[in-house]
Every structure is written in structure tokens, then in C-alpha cells.
């Protein structure tokens, strides 16, 4: 069924954000920065038709991941218009160099990834696919892998105070690596090989991570200390320890918490939380329970038996 778009011009003044979204229609509008990628979470429960438009610019690339389905949009080309249905985990990739105009139909929730041209080059080099200068354009393409990677960021949007720089940097590297390997216009090449850190680099990386238990150290800082790129360092750290830097740091914090919970001189769970780099006691309890399977208080009681 063909639907004629409404006439927006002159009807009323619409205030839009940097991605062309009418701000009055957004029920969620959040932003996070991670390494080479800017993350945005945008949602609307509005059933009314609204339009997104951005003029050409040199900002780079925009990738959208639908976190829910039942969304439709009419994308206007130079001489025609196309309808696209976005199911859950459907994505689009578009270049800011191209003028964009689309009517959005129905509620939506998208995670947007904005990648500057120089950032795309760095991501490609760190992912061992140097030579990527652009991504293949996509629209309404199903990608559950990118959808699941993106959902790992939702807790960071919901509790930004607990979103450590280490976690965001690591997620940006993982997502960026997947994107350039899956959608990059690149020369033919092999799959990155397994790599391991030297014993000296492994010990140095762990020492730097332990010096900042709250996770506010960046991957770039640790990698630079080891004279490695971020992407290489993350893969080598994982191949060496069996965990990503963030996973290893969380495990180290939990091990330290268990030692403190056994100490009779420390009675307050809030004090344990602070000494282990957690934002507060509730943050400590959530992470501890997710890793150990029980609350810190219950674990302490069992350990004292």
C-alpha cells in the first residue's frame, strides 16, 4: 500500500537533534562515548508520523540497530521513495556525506553508532583489516550478532555512573572490529591470528588495571604502556588470560572483595564496595551476585561457618 507523505514544511517549527530526530518525539535520548565510537540510544513511543532529515556533512558514518521491531520508515531517494520494515536486530548503515530524509512510522528504539572517518581508519588498523575507508551501505538488514553486542551497552545507558571507561572502550573495540570485518570495503586478507602477551606485558597490564579498580583506566592507556594498538592488545590479553581486560578486572575485584569479606575488622559492605572500586553498595551487590551466584552478605555468612 502506498502512503503519501504529509506536508511538513511550514506547518510548525520542529526542533531536531544532530541526527535529524525531532527532539519533542523522543522518549529516550542518551549518549555515551567509547574509544572510536559515539553511542546514542534513541526511542519514541509516539504513533504519529514524523520525519528525520540530515544534510550532507563530513561527520563519517551512522549505524542504527533496532532494539525492538514493528517499526517502518519511508526513505526518500532522489527520484523515488522506498519503504523498509525494521524488525528487531535490523540495522542500517549510511554515510553522512549523503543527504538523508525519511518518514518514521510507528514507535522505535534504536542504538546509534557514529564513527568519524579517522576513527574508522583506526578501527580497521587495530582489527588487522587496514585499508577500510568505508562500509557497505545497509538498510533493514538483520544482524543478531550486532544486535546482541549492542544490548550489552543497555545497562551502561541505564546506570551511566557505573559505566567504566574500561568497559565502554572495550565494547567500542569489539563492536568496531565486528563492523569493519563484516561490512568494511577492504582488500582480501586472512583472519587475524591468535596472539599472546609476553610475560612482562601481561604483568604490566594487570598491574595498571589493578591500580585503578573502578575501571576508569582506558584500554588505550594500557595498550600504549605495552606499545600495542588497542585492538591487538585486547585480542592478545584475551588469548593470554582467557578473559577480556574488563572481565579480568571484574574477577580481580570480586577476589579482593572475598578477601575483605573474610576480614573480621571490616563489617560494612559499603566499605568493601568502596575498597574494591564499586560505585556503591548496591552496585557491588549486583556485580557480586552475578559473578558468584549469591549476595555478599550471604557469602560472608557461609564463609564464617
PDB file of C-alpha atoms in Angstrom:
ATOM      1  CA  UNK A   1       0.000   0.000   0.000  1.00  0.00           C
ATOM      2  CA  UNK A   2       1.353   3.420  -0.970  1.00  0.00           C
ATOM      3  CA  UNK A   3       1.035   6.204   1.570  1.00  0.00           C
ATOM      4  CA  UNK A   4       1.560   9.797   0.536  1.00  0.00           C
ATOM      5  CA  UNK A   5       3.814  11.626   2.994  1.00  0.00           C
ATOM      6  CA  UNK A   6       2.312  14.580   4.834  1.00  0.00           C
ATOM      7  CA  UNK A   7       3.433  18.136   4.152  1.00  0.00           C
ATOM      8  CA  UNK A   8       5.770  19.147   6.979  1.00  0.00           C
ATOM      9  CA  UNK A   9       7.072  22.400   5.564  1.00  0.00           C
ATOM     10  CA  UNK A  10       5.566  25.450   7.166  1.00  0.00           C
ATOM     11  CA  UNK A  11       3.168  23.507   9.395  1.00  0.00           C
ATOM     12  CA  UNK A  12       5.149  24.162  12.582  1.00  0.00           C
ATOM     13  CA  UNK A  13       8.745  24.617  13.660  1.00  0.00           C
ATOM     14  CA  UNK A  14      10.371  21.298  14.589  1.00  0.00           C
ATOM     15  CA  UNK A  15      13.489  21.186  16.752  1.00  0.00           C
ATOM     16  CA  UNK A  16      15.753  18.324  15.700  1.00  0.00           C
ATOM     17  CA  UNK A  17      18.944  16.867  17.164  1.00  0.00           C
ATOM     18  CA  UNK A  18      22.246  16.250  15.376  1.00  0.00           C
ATOM     19  CA  UNK A  19      20.849  13.064  13.816  1.00  0.00           C
ATOM     20  CA  UNK A  20      17.729  14.765  12.477  1.00  0.00           C
ATOM     21  CA  UNK A  21      15.367  13.311  15.086  1.00  0.00           C
ATOM     22  CA  UNK A  22      12.579  15.633  16.312  1.00  0.00           C
ATOM     23  CA  UNK A  23      13.504  16.064  19.980  1.00  0.00           C
ATOM     24  CA  UNK A  24       9.892  16.545  21.115  1.00  0.00           C
ATOM     25  CA  UNK A  25       9.063  12.994  19.962  1.00  0.00           C
ATOM     26  CA  UNK A  26      11.899  11.245  21.806  1.00  0.00           C
ATOM     27  CA  UNK A  27      11.115   9.328  24.990  1.00  0.00           C
ATOM     28  CA  UNK A  28      14.800   8.377  25.368  1.00  0.00           C
ATOM     29  CA  UNK A  29      17.789  10.393  24.221  1.00  0.00           C
ATOM     30  CA  UNK A  30      21.104   9.324  25.769  1.00  0.00           C
ATOM     31  CA  UNK A  31      24.746   9.386  24.723  1.00  0.00           C
ATOM     32  CA  UNK A  32      27.935   7.577  25.720  1.00  0.00           C
ATOM     33  CA  UNK A  33      31.490   7.788  24.365  1.00  0.00           C
ATOM     34  CA  UNK A  34      33.667   4.731  23.935  1.00  0.00           C
ATOM     35  CA  UNK A  35      37.011   4.795  22.189  1.00  0.00           C
ATOM     36  CA  UNK A  36      36.478   5.389  18.473  1.00  0.00           C
ATOM     37  CA  UNK A  37      32.654   5.250  18.593  1.00  0.00           C
ATOM     38  CA  UNK A  38      29.979   7.607  19.894  1.00  0.00           C
ATOM     39  CA  UNK A  39      26.930   5.666  21.163  1.00  0.00           C
ATOM     40  CA  UNK A  40      23.394   7.050  21.245  1.00  0.00           C
ATOM     41  CA  UNK A  41      20.177   5.458  22.496  1.00  0.00           C
ATOM     42  CA  UNK A  42      17.042   6.976  20.996  1.00  0.00           C
ATOM     43  CA  UNK A  43      13.454   5.849  21.385  1.00  0.00           C
ATOM     44  CA  UNK A  44       9.936   7.100  20.802  1.00  0.00           C
ATOM     45  CA  UNK A  45       6.527   5.769  21.794  1.00  0.00           C
ATOM     46  CA  UNK A  46       4.782   8.236  19.500  1.00  0.00           C
ATOM     47  CA  UNK A  47       2.434   6.632  16.957  1.00  0.00           C
ATOM     48  CA  UNK A  48       2.354   9.754  14.802  1.00  0.00           C
ATOM     49  CA  UNK A  49       4.339  10.080  11.614  1.00  0.00           C
ATOM     50  CA  UNK A  50       7.500  12.148  11.949  1.00  0.00           C
ATOM     51  CA  UNK A  51      10.400  12.935   9.663  1.00  0.00           C
ATOM     52  CA  UNK A  52      14.163  12.623  10.055  1.00  0.00           C
ATOM     53  CA  UNK A  53      16.417  14.679   7.810  1.00  0.00           C
ATOM     54  CA  UNK A  54      20.156  15.433   7.762  1.00  0.00           C
ATOM     55  CA  UNK A  55      22.073  17.496   5.180  1.00  0.00           C
ATOM     56  CA  UNK A  56      25.361  16.199   3.715  1.00  0.00           C
ATOM     57  CA  UNK A  57      28.353  16.541   6.047  1.00  0.00           C
ATOM     58  CA  UNK A  58      31.806  15.072   6.643  1.00  0.00           C
ATOM     59  CA  UNK A  59      30.925  13.511  10.017  1.00  0.00           C
ATOM     60  CA  UNK A  60      31.539   9.958   8.809  1.00  0.00           C
ATOM     61  CA  UNK A  61      29.172   7.013   9.212  1.00  0.00           C
ATOM     62  CA  UNK A  62      25.989   6.326  11.157  1.00  0.00           C
ATOM     63  CA  UNK A  63      24.911   2.810  12.070  1.00  0.00           C
ATOM     64  CA  UNK A  64      21.484   2.151  13.563  1.00  0.00           C
ATOM     65  CA  UNK A  65      20.436  -1.061  15.339  1.00  0.00           C
ATOM     66  CA  UNK A  66      16.736  -1.642  16.023  1.00  0.00           C
ATOM     67  CA  UNK A  67      16.304  -2.836  19.615  1.00  0.00           C
ATOM     68  CA  UNK A  68      12.604  -3.523  19.006  1.00  0.00           C
ATOM     69  CA  UNK A  69      10.527  -4.433  15.975  1.00  0.00           C
ATOM     70  CA  UNK A  70       7.331  -3.154  14.334  1.00  0.00           C
ATOM     71  CA  UNK A  71       8.940  -0.001  13.012  1.00  0.00           C
ATOM     72  CA  UNK A  72       8.673   1.223   9.432  1.00  0.00           C
ATOM     73  CA  UNK A  73      10.230   4.056   7.518  1.00  0.00           C
ATOM     74  CA  UNK A  74       9.892   5.585   4.077  1.00  0.00           C
ATOM     75  CA  UNK A  75      13.293   6.656   2.764  1.00  0.00           C
ATOM     76  CA  UNK A  76      13.289   9.304   0.068  1.00  0.00           C
ATOM     77  CA  UNK A  77      15.812   8.974  -2.764  1.00  0.00           C
ATOM     78  CA  UNK A  78      16.491  11.488  -5.497  1.00  0.00           C
ATOM     79  CA  UNK A  79      13.704  10.292  -7.808  1.00  0.00           C
ATOM     80  CA  UNK A  80      11.754   7.790  -5.725  1.00  0.00           C
ATOM     81  CA  UNK A  81      10.920   6.593  -2.209  1.00  0.00           C
ATOM     82  CA  UNK A  82      11.329   3.165  -0.589  1.00  0.00           C
ATOM     83  CA  UNK A  83       9.502   1.554   2.338  1.00  0.00           C
ATOM     84  CA  UNK A  84      11.525  -0.575   4.764  1.00  0.00           C
ATOM     85  CA  UNK A  85      10.287  -2.613   7.721  1.00  0.00           C
ATOM     86  CA  UNK A  86      12.661  -2.784  10.688  1.00  0.00           C
ATOM     87  CA  UNK A  87      12.366  -5.941  12.747  1.00  0.00           C
ATOM     88  CA  UNK A  88      14.262  -6.453  15.982  1.00  0.00           C
ATOM     89  CA  UNK A  89      18.043  -6.520  15.282  1.00  0.00           C
ATOM     90  CA  UNK A  90      17.603  -4.947  11.840  1.00  0.00           C
ATOM     91  CA  UNK A  91      20.343  -2.441  11.068  1.00  0.00           C
ATOM     92  CA  UNK A  92      21.142   0.355   8.694  1.00  0.00           C
ATOM     93  CA  UNK A  93      24.499   1.844   7.686  1.00  0.00           C
ATOM     94  CA  UNK A  94      24.581   5.210   5.982  1.00  0.00           C
ATOM     95  CA  UNK A  95      27.191   7.823   5.122  1.00  0.00           C
ATOM     96  CA  UNK A  96      26.749  11.379   6.421  1.00  0.00           C
ATOM     97  CA  UNK A  97      28.119  12.549   3.057  1.00  0.00           C
ATOM     98  CA  UNK A  98      24.732  11.633   1.573  1.00  0.00           C
ATOM     99  CA  UNK A  99      21.658  13.766   2.133  1.00  0.00           C
ATOM    100  CA  UNK A 100      19.080  11.766   4.099  1.00  0.00           C
ATOM    101  CA  UNK A 101      15.333  12.167   4.523  1.00  0.00           C
ATOM    102  CA  UNK A 102      12.890   9.584   5.846  1.00  0.00           C
ATOM    103  CA  UNK A 103       9.436   9.380   7.397  1.00  0.00           C
ATOM    104  CA  UNK A 104       9.390   7.276  10.573  1.00  0.00           C
ATOM    105  CA  UNK A 105       6.229   5.259  11.088  1.00  0.00           C
ATOM    106  CA  UNK A 106       5.427   3.777  14.500  1.00  0.00           C
ATOM    107  CA  UNK A 107       7.338   3.580  17.812  1.00  0.00           C
ATOM    108  CA  UNK A 108      11.032   2.715  17.776  1.00  0.00           C
ATOM    109  CA  UNK A 109      14.101   2.138  19.891  1.00  0.00           C
ATOM    110  CA  UNK A 110      17.478   2.358  18.186  1.00  0.00           C
ATOM    111  CA  UNK A 111      21.078   2.256  19.297  1.00  0.00           C
ATOM    112  CA  UNK A 112      23.062   4.586  17.020  1.00  0.00           C
ATOM    113  CA  UNK A 113      26.797   4.329  16.428  1.00  0.00           C
ATOM    114  CA  UNK A 114      28.550   7.360  14.984  1.00  0.00           C
ATOM    115  CA  UNK A 115      32.040   6.769  13.575  1.00  0.00           C
ATOM    116  CA  UNK A 116      34.191   9.621  12.273  1.00  0.00           C
ATOM    117  CA  UNK A 117      36.298   8.950   9.140  1.00  0.00           C
ATOM    118  CA  UNK A 118      39.596   8.969  11.052  1.00  0.00           C
ATOM    119  CA  UNK A 119      38.084   6.687  13.705  1.00  0.00           C
ATOM    120  CA  UNK A 120      37.054   4.142  11.054  1.00  0.00           C
ATOM    121  CA  UNK A 121      40.653   4.036   9.834  1.00  0.00           C
ATOM    122  CA  UNK A 122      41.941   3.420  13.377  1.00  0.00           C
ATOM    123  CA  UNK A 123      39.342   0.698  13.990  1.00  0.00           C
ATOM    124  CA  UNK A 124      40.328  -1.062  10.760  1.00  0.00           C
ATOM    125  CA  UNK A 125      44.047  -0.912  11.554  1.00  0.00           C
ATOM    126  CA  UNK A 126      43.507  -2.297  15.048  1.00  0.00           C
ATOM    127  CA  UNK A 127      41.310  -5.081  13.626  1.00  0.00           C
ATOM    128  CA  UNK A 128      44.026  -6.088  11.137  1.00  0.00           C
ATOM    129  CA  UNK A 129      41.946  -5.064   8.134  1.00  0.00           C
ATOM    130  CA  UNK A 130      43.871  -1.929   7.196  1.00  0.00           C
ATOM    131  CA  UNK A 131      42.639  -0.264   4.040  1.00  0.00           C
ATOM    132  CA  UNK A 132      38.984   0.062   5.010  1.00  0.00           C
ATOM    133  CA  UNK A 133      37.814   3.583   4.217  1.00  0.00           C
ATOM    134  CA  UNK A 134      34.066   2.958   4.022  1.00  0.00           C
ATOM    135  CA  UNK A 135      31.355   0.478   4.950  1.00  0.00           C
ATOM    136  CA  UNK A 136      28.855  -1.229   2.685  1.00  0.00           C
ATOM    137  CA  UNK A 137      25.537   0.579   2.996  1.00  0.00           C
ATOM    138  CA  UNK A 138      22.748  -1.476   4.582  1.00  0.00           C
ATOM    139  CA  UNK A 139      19.077  -0.855   5.254  1.00  0.00           C
ATOM    140  CA  UNK A 140      16.773  -3.077   7.320  1.00  0.00           C
ATOM    141  CA  UNK A 141      19.398  -5.878   7.258  1.00  0.00           C
ATOM    142  CA  UNK A 142      19.012  -8.443  10.039  1.00  0.00           C
ATOM    143  CA  UNK A 143      22.155  -8.762  12.177  1.00  0.00           C
ATOM    144  CA  UNK A 144      21.550 -10.553  15.507  1.00  0.00           C
ATOM    145  CA  UNK A 145      25.280 -10.551  16.313  1.00  0.00           C
ATOM    146  CA  UNK A 146      25.481  -6.747  16.217  1.00  0.00           C
ATOM    147  CA  UNK A 147      22.124  -6.607  17.993  1.00  0.00           C
ATOM    148  CA  UNK A 148      23.421  -8.710  20.889  1.00  0.00           C
ATOM    149  CA  UNK A 149      26.686  -6.749  21.092  1.00  0.00           C
ATOM    150  CA  UNK A 150      24.681  -3.526  21.247  1.00  0.00           C
ATOM    151  CA  UNK A 151      22.397  -4.806  24.018  1.00  0.00           C
ATOM    152  CA  UNK A 152      25.432  -5.296  26.244  1.00  0.00           C
ATOM    153  CA  UNK A 153      25.541  -1.478  26.425  1.00  0.00           C
ATOM    154  CA  UNK A 154      21.996  -1.062  27.751  1.00  0.00           C
ATOM    155  CA  UNK A 155      22.989  -1.324  31.463  1.00  0.00           C
ATOM    156  CA  UNK A 156      25.558   1.425  30.841  1.00  0.00           C
ATOM    157  CA  UNK A 157      22.819   3.698  29.462  1.00  0.00           C
ATOM    158  CA  UNK A 158      20.509   2.824  32.358  1.00  0.00           C
ATOM    159  CA  UNK A 159      23.190   3.377  35.030  1.00  0.00           C
ATOM    160  CA  UNK A 160      25.800   5.678  33.457  1.00  0.00           C
ATOM    161  CA  UNK A 161      27.510   6.314  36.795  1.00  0.00           C
ATOM    162  CA  UNK A 162      28.520   2.636  36.825  1.00  0.00           C
ATOM    163  CA  UNK A 163      29.719   2.606  33.204  1.00  0.00           C
ATOM    164  CA  UNK A 164      33.511   2.465  33.488  1.00  0.00           C
ATOM    165  CA  UNK A 165      35.766   3.840  30.789  1.00  0.00           C
ATOM    166  CA  UNK A 166      37.410   0.407  30.504  1.00  0.00           C
ATOM    167  CA  UNK A 167      34.085  -1.294  29.729  1.00  0.00           C
ATOM    168  CA  UNK A 168      32.988   1.321  27.171  1.00  0.00           C
ATOM    169  CA  UNK A 169      36.383   1.343  25.480  1.00  0.00           C
ATOM    170  CA  UNK A 170      36.392  -2.444  25.274  1.00  0.00           C
ATOM    171  CA  UNK A 171      32.843  -2.606  23.894  1.00  0.00           C
ATOM    172  CA  UNK A 172      33.681   0.039  21.282  1.00  0.00           C
ATOM    173  CA  UNK A 173      36.663  -2.044  20.166  1.00  0.00           C
ATOM    174  CA  UNK A 174      34.646  -5.274  19.982  1.00  0.00           C
ATOM    175  CA  UNK A 175      31.775  -3.637  18.084  1.00  0.00           C
ATOM    176  CA  UNK A 176      34.109  -1.712  15.783  1.00  0.00           C
ATOM    177  CA  UNK A 177      36.101  -4.842  14.953  1.00  0.00           C
ATOM    178  CA  UNK A 178      32.944  -6.754  14.084  1.00  0.00           C
ATOM    179  CA  UNK A 179      31.618  -3.930  11.905  1.00  0.00           C
ATOM    180  CA  UNK A 180      34.762  -3.492   9.784  1.00  0.00           C
ATOM    181  CA  UNK A 181      35.192  -7.239   9.376  1.00  0.00           C
ATOM    182  CA  UNK A 182      31.528  -7.752   8.429  1.00  0.00           C
ATOM    183  CA  UNK A 183      30.748  -4.624   6.393  1.00  0.00           C
ATOM    184  CA  UNK A 184      34.070  -2.990   5.525  1.00  0.00           C
ATOM    185  CA  UNK A 185      35.087  -2.358   1.930  1.00  0.00           C
ATOM    186  CA  UNK A 186      38.527  -3.885   2.260  1.00  0.00           C
ATOM    187  CA  UNK A 187      41.153  -5.818   0.354  1.00  0.00           C
ATOM    188  CA  UNK A 188      41.126  -9.589   0.670  1.00  0.00           C
ATOM    189  CA  UNK A 189      43.040 -10.823   3.683  1.00  0.00           C
ATOM    190  CA  UNK A 190      43.264 -13.543   6.252  1.00  0.00           C
ATOM    191  CA  UNK A 191      41.616 -13.863   9.643  1.00  0.00           C
ATOM    192  CA  UNK A 192      43.640 -12.290  12.489  1.00  0.00           C
ATOM    193  CA  UNK A 193      45.905 -14.844  14.136  1.00  0.00           C
ATOM    194  CA  UNK A 194      45.867 -15.828  17.776  1.00  0.00           C
ATOM    195  CA  UNK A 195      48.344 -13.733  19.764  1.00  0.00           C
ATOM    196  CA  UNK A 196      49.683 -13.748  23.288  1.00  0.00           C
ATOM    197  CA  UNK A 197      51.225 -11.107  25.510  1.00  0.00           C
ATOM    198  CA  UNK A 198      54.754 -11.523  26.727  1.00  0.00           C
ATOM    199  CA  UNK A 199      55.042 -12.268  30.441  1.00  0.00           C
ATOM    200  CA  UNK A 200      56.336  -8.733  31.036  1.00  0.00           C
ATOM    201  CA  UNK A 201      53.448  -7.144  29.124  1.00  0.00           C
ATOM    202  CA  UNK A 202      50.907  -9.384  30.857  1.00  0.00           C
ATOM    203  CA  UNK A 203      52.224  -8.400  34.308  1.00  0.00           C
ATOM    204  CA  UNK A 204      52.392  -4.715  33.342  1.00  0.00           C
ATOM    205  CA  UNK A 205      48.824  -4.704  32.006  1.00  0.00           C
ATOM    206  CA  UNK A 206      47.462  -6.421  35.110  1.00  0.00           C
ATOM    207  CA  UNK A 207      49.340  -4.011  37.396  1.00  0.00           C
ATOM    208  CA  UNK A 208      47.877  -0.985  35.590  1.00  0.00           C
ATOM    209  CA  UNK A 209      44.369  -2.450  35.758  1.00  0.00           C
ATOM    210  CA  UNK A 210      44.711  -3.215  39.474  1.00  0.00           C
ATOM    211  CA  UNK A 211      45.928   0.326  40.159  1.00  0.00           C
ATOM    212  CA  UNK A 212      42.513   1.594  39.045  1.00  0.00           C
ATOM    213  CA  UNK A 213      39.961  -0.860  40.425  1.00  0.00           C
ATOM    214  CA  UNK A 214      36.970   1.284  39.456  1.00  0.00           C
ATOM    215  CA  UNK A 215      37.778   0.619  35.788  1.00  0.00           C
ATOM    216  CA  UNK A 216      38.270   4.243  34.750  1.00  0.00           C
ATOM    217  CA  UNK A 217      41.586   3.435  33.083  1.00  0.00           C
ATOM    218  CA  UNK A 218      41.234   3.282  29.300  1.00  0.00           C
ATOM    219  CA  UNK A 219      42.245   0.432  27.017  1.00  0.00           C
ATOM    220  CA  UNK A 220      44.331   2.973  25.103  1.00  0.00           C
ATOM    221  CA  UNK A 221      46.417   3.751  28.211  1.00  0.00           C
ATOM    222  CA  UNK A 222      47.124   0.093  28.990  1.00  0.00           C
ATOM    223  CA  UNK A 223      47.835  -0.751  25.345  1.00  0.00           C
ATOM    224  CA  UNK A 224      50.160   2.243  24.999  1.00  0.00           C
ATOM    225  CA  UNK A 225      52.116   1.137  28.049  1.00  0.00           C
ATOM    226  CA  UNK A 226      52.639  -2.210  26.287  1.00  0.00           C
ATOM    227  CA  UNK A 227      53.460  -0.420  22.998  1.00  0.00           C
ATOM    228  CA  UNK A 228      50.493  -2.126  21.286  1.00  0.00           C
ATOM    229  CA  UNK A 229      47.350  -0.962  19.482  1.00  0.00           C
ATOM    230  CA  UNK A 230      44.055  -1.255  21.348  1.00  0.00           C
ATOM    231  CA  UNK A 231      42.651  -3.978  19.119  1.00  0.00           C
ATOM    232  CA  UNK A 232      45.860  -6.035  19.217  1.00  0.00           C
ATOM    233  CA  UNK A 233      46.128  -5.635  22.993  1.00  0.00           C
ATOM    234  CA  UNK A 234      42.544  -6.784  23.665  1.00  0.00           C
ATOM    235  CA  UNK A 235      42.942  -9.894  21.491  1.00  0.00           C
ATOM    236  CA  UNK A 236      46.350 -10.702  22.958  1.00  0.00           C
ATOM    237  CA  UNK A 237      45.127 -10.183  26.539  1.00  0.00           C
ATOM    238  CA  UNK A 238      42.130 -12.455  25.880  1.00  0.00           C
ATOM    239  CA  UNK A 239      44.289 -15.125  24.211  1.00  0.00           C
ATOM    240  CA  UNK A 240      46.735 -14.968  27.129  1.00  0.00           C
ATOM    241  CA  UNK A 241      44.342 -14.890  30.108  1.00  0.00           C
ATOM    242  CA  UNK A 242      41.130 -16.351  28.673  1.00  0.00           C
ATOM    243  CA  UNK A 243      39.297 -13.122  29.584  1.00  0.00           C
ATOM    244  CA  UNK A 244      38.919  -9.628  28.199  1.00  0.00           C
ATOM    245  CA  UNK A 245      40.575  -6.864  30.277  1.00  0.00           C
ATOM    246  CA  UNK A 246      37.204  -5.825  31.721  1.00  0.00           C
ATOM    247  CA  UNK A 247      36.236  -9.412  32.625  1.00  0.00           C
ATOM    248  CA  UNK A 248      39.634  -9.939  34.253  1.00  0.00           C
ATOM    249  CA  UNK A 249      39.307  -6.734  36.285  1.00  0.00           C
ATOM    250  CA  UNK A 250      35.806  -7.675  37.480  1.00  0.00           C
ATOM    251  CA  UNK A 251      37.138 -11.079  38.594  1.00  0.00           C
ATOM    252  CA  UNK A 252      40.033  -9.375  40.402  1.00  0.00           C
ATOM    253  CA  UNK A 253      37.628  -7.037  42.184  1.00  0.00           C
ATOM    254  CA  UNK A 254      35.480  -9.968  43.289  1.00  0.00           C
ATOM    255  CA  UNK A 255      38.542 -11.871  44.561  1.00  0.00           C
ATOM    256  CA  UNK A 256      39.575  -8.800  46.580  1.00  0.00           C
ATOM    257  CA  UNK A 257      36.024  -8.458  47.890  1.00  0.00           C
ATOM    258  CA  UNK A 258      36.041 -12.063  49.083  1.00  0.00           C
ATOM    259  CA  UNK A 259      39.308 -11.471  50.952  1.00  0.00           C
ATOM    260  CA  UNK A 260      37.855  -8.376  52.628  1.00  0.00           C
ATOM    261  CA  UNK A 261      34.584 -10.130  53.472  1.00  0.00           C
ATOM    262  CA  UNK A 262      36.617 -12.711  55.424  1.00  0.00           C
ATOM    263  CA  UNK A 263      38.377  -9.947  57.400  1.00  0.00           C
ATOM    264  CA  UNK A 264      36.670  -9.525  60.805  1.00  0.00           C
ATOM    265  CA  UNK A 265      37.831  -5.903  61.088  1.00  0.00           C
ATOM    266  CA  UNK A 266      35.663  -4.866  58.123  1.00  0.00           C
ATOM    267  CA  UNK A 267      31.978  -5.106  58.974  1.00  0.00           C
ATOM    268  CA  UNK A 268      30.426  -2.776  56.430  1.00  0.00           C
ATOM    269  CA  UNK A 269      29.538  -3.980  52.948  1.00  0.00           C
ATOM    270  CA  UNK A 270      29.643  -0.340  51.856  1.00  0.00           C
ATOM    271  CA  UNK A 271      33.295  -0.170  52.934  1.00  0.00           C
ATOM    272  CA  UNK A 272      34.107  -3.333  50.987  1.00  0.00           C
ATOM    273  CA  UNK A 273      32.385  -1.840  47.940  1.00  0.00           C
ATOM    274  CA  UNK A 274      34.498   1.321  48.082  1.00  0.00           C
ATOM    275  CA  UNK A 275      37.781  -0.556  48.572  1.00  0.00           C
ATOM    276  CA  UNK A 276      37.005  -2.774  45.572  1.00  0.00           C
ATOM    277  CA  UNK A 277      36.223   0.108  43.242  1.00  0.00           C
ATOM    278  CA  UNK A 278      32.439  -0.216  43.054  1.00  0.00           C
ATOM    279  CA  UNK A 279      30.211   2.826  42.745  1.00  0.00           C
ATOM    280  CA  UNK A 280      28.207   1.992  45.885  1.00  0.00           C
ATOM    281  CA  UNK A 281      26.908  -0.984  47.882  1.00  0.00           C
ATOM    282  CA  UNK A 282      24.022  -1.730  45.527  1.00  0.00           C
ATOM    283  CA  UNK A 283      26.395  -1.763  42.536  1.00  0.00           C
ATOM    284  CA  UNK A 284      28.729  -4.094  44.454  1.00  0.00           C
ATOM    285  CA  UNK A 285      25.857  -6.420  45.372  1.00  0.00           C
ATOM    286  CA  UNK A 286      24.586  -6.661  41.781  1.00  0.00           C
ATOM    287  CA  UNK A 287      28.007  -7.468  40.315  1.00  0.00           C
ATOM    288  CA  UNK A 288      28.969  -9.854  43.126  1.00  0.00           C
ATOM    289  CA  UNK A 289      25.698 -11.781  42.811  1.00  0.00           C
ATOM    290  CA  UNK A 290      26.016 -12.006  39.012  1.00  0.00           C
ATOM    291  CA  UNK A 291      29.514 -13.498  39.306  1.00  0.00           C
ATOM    292  CA  UNK A 292      29.312 -15.590  42.491  1.00  0.00           C
ATOM    293  CA  UNK A 293      25.630 -16.523  42.419  1.00  0.00           C
ATOM    294  CA  UNK A 294      24.773 -15.154  45.873  1.00  0.00           C
ATOM    295  CA  UNK A 295      24.847 -11.811  47.690  1.00  0.00           C
ATOM    296  CA  UNK A 296      27.963 -10.590  49.549  1.00  0.00           C
ATOM    297  CA  UNK A 297      26.144 -10.828  52.879  1.00  0.00           C
ATOM    298  CA  UNK A 298      25.075 -14.436  52.292  1.00  0.00           C
ATOM    299  CA  UNK A 299      28.553 -15.371  51.038  1.00  0.00           C
ATOM    300  CA  UNK A 300      30.131 -13.853  54.162  1.00  0.00           C
ATOM    301  CA  UNK A 301      27.810 -15.761  56.477  1.00  0.00           C
ATOM    302  CA  UNK A 302      28.615 -19.062  54.724  1.00  0.00           C
ATOM    303  CA  UNK A 303      32.359 -18.296  54.753  1.00  0.00           C
ATOM    304  CA  UNK A 304      32.294 -17.674  58.520  1.00  0.00           C
ATOM    305  CA  UNK A 305      30.669 -21.019  59.336  1.00  0.00           C
TER     306      UNK A 305
END
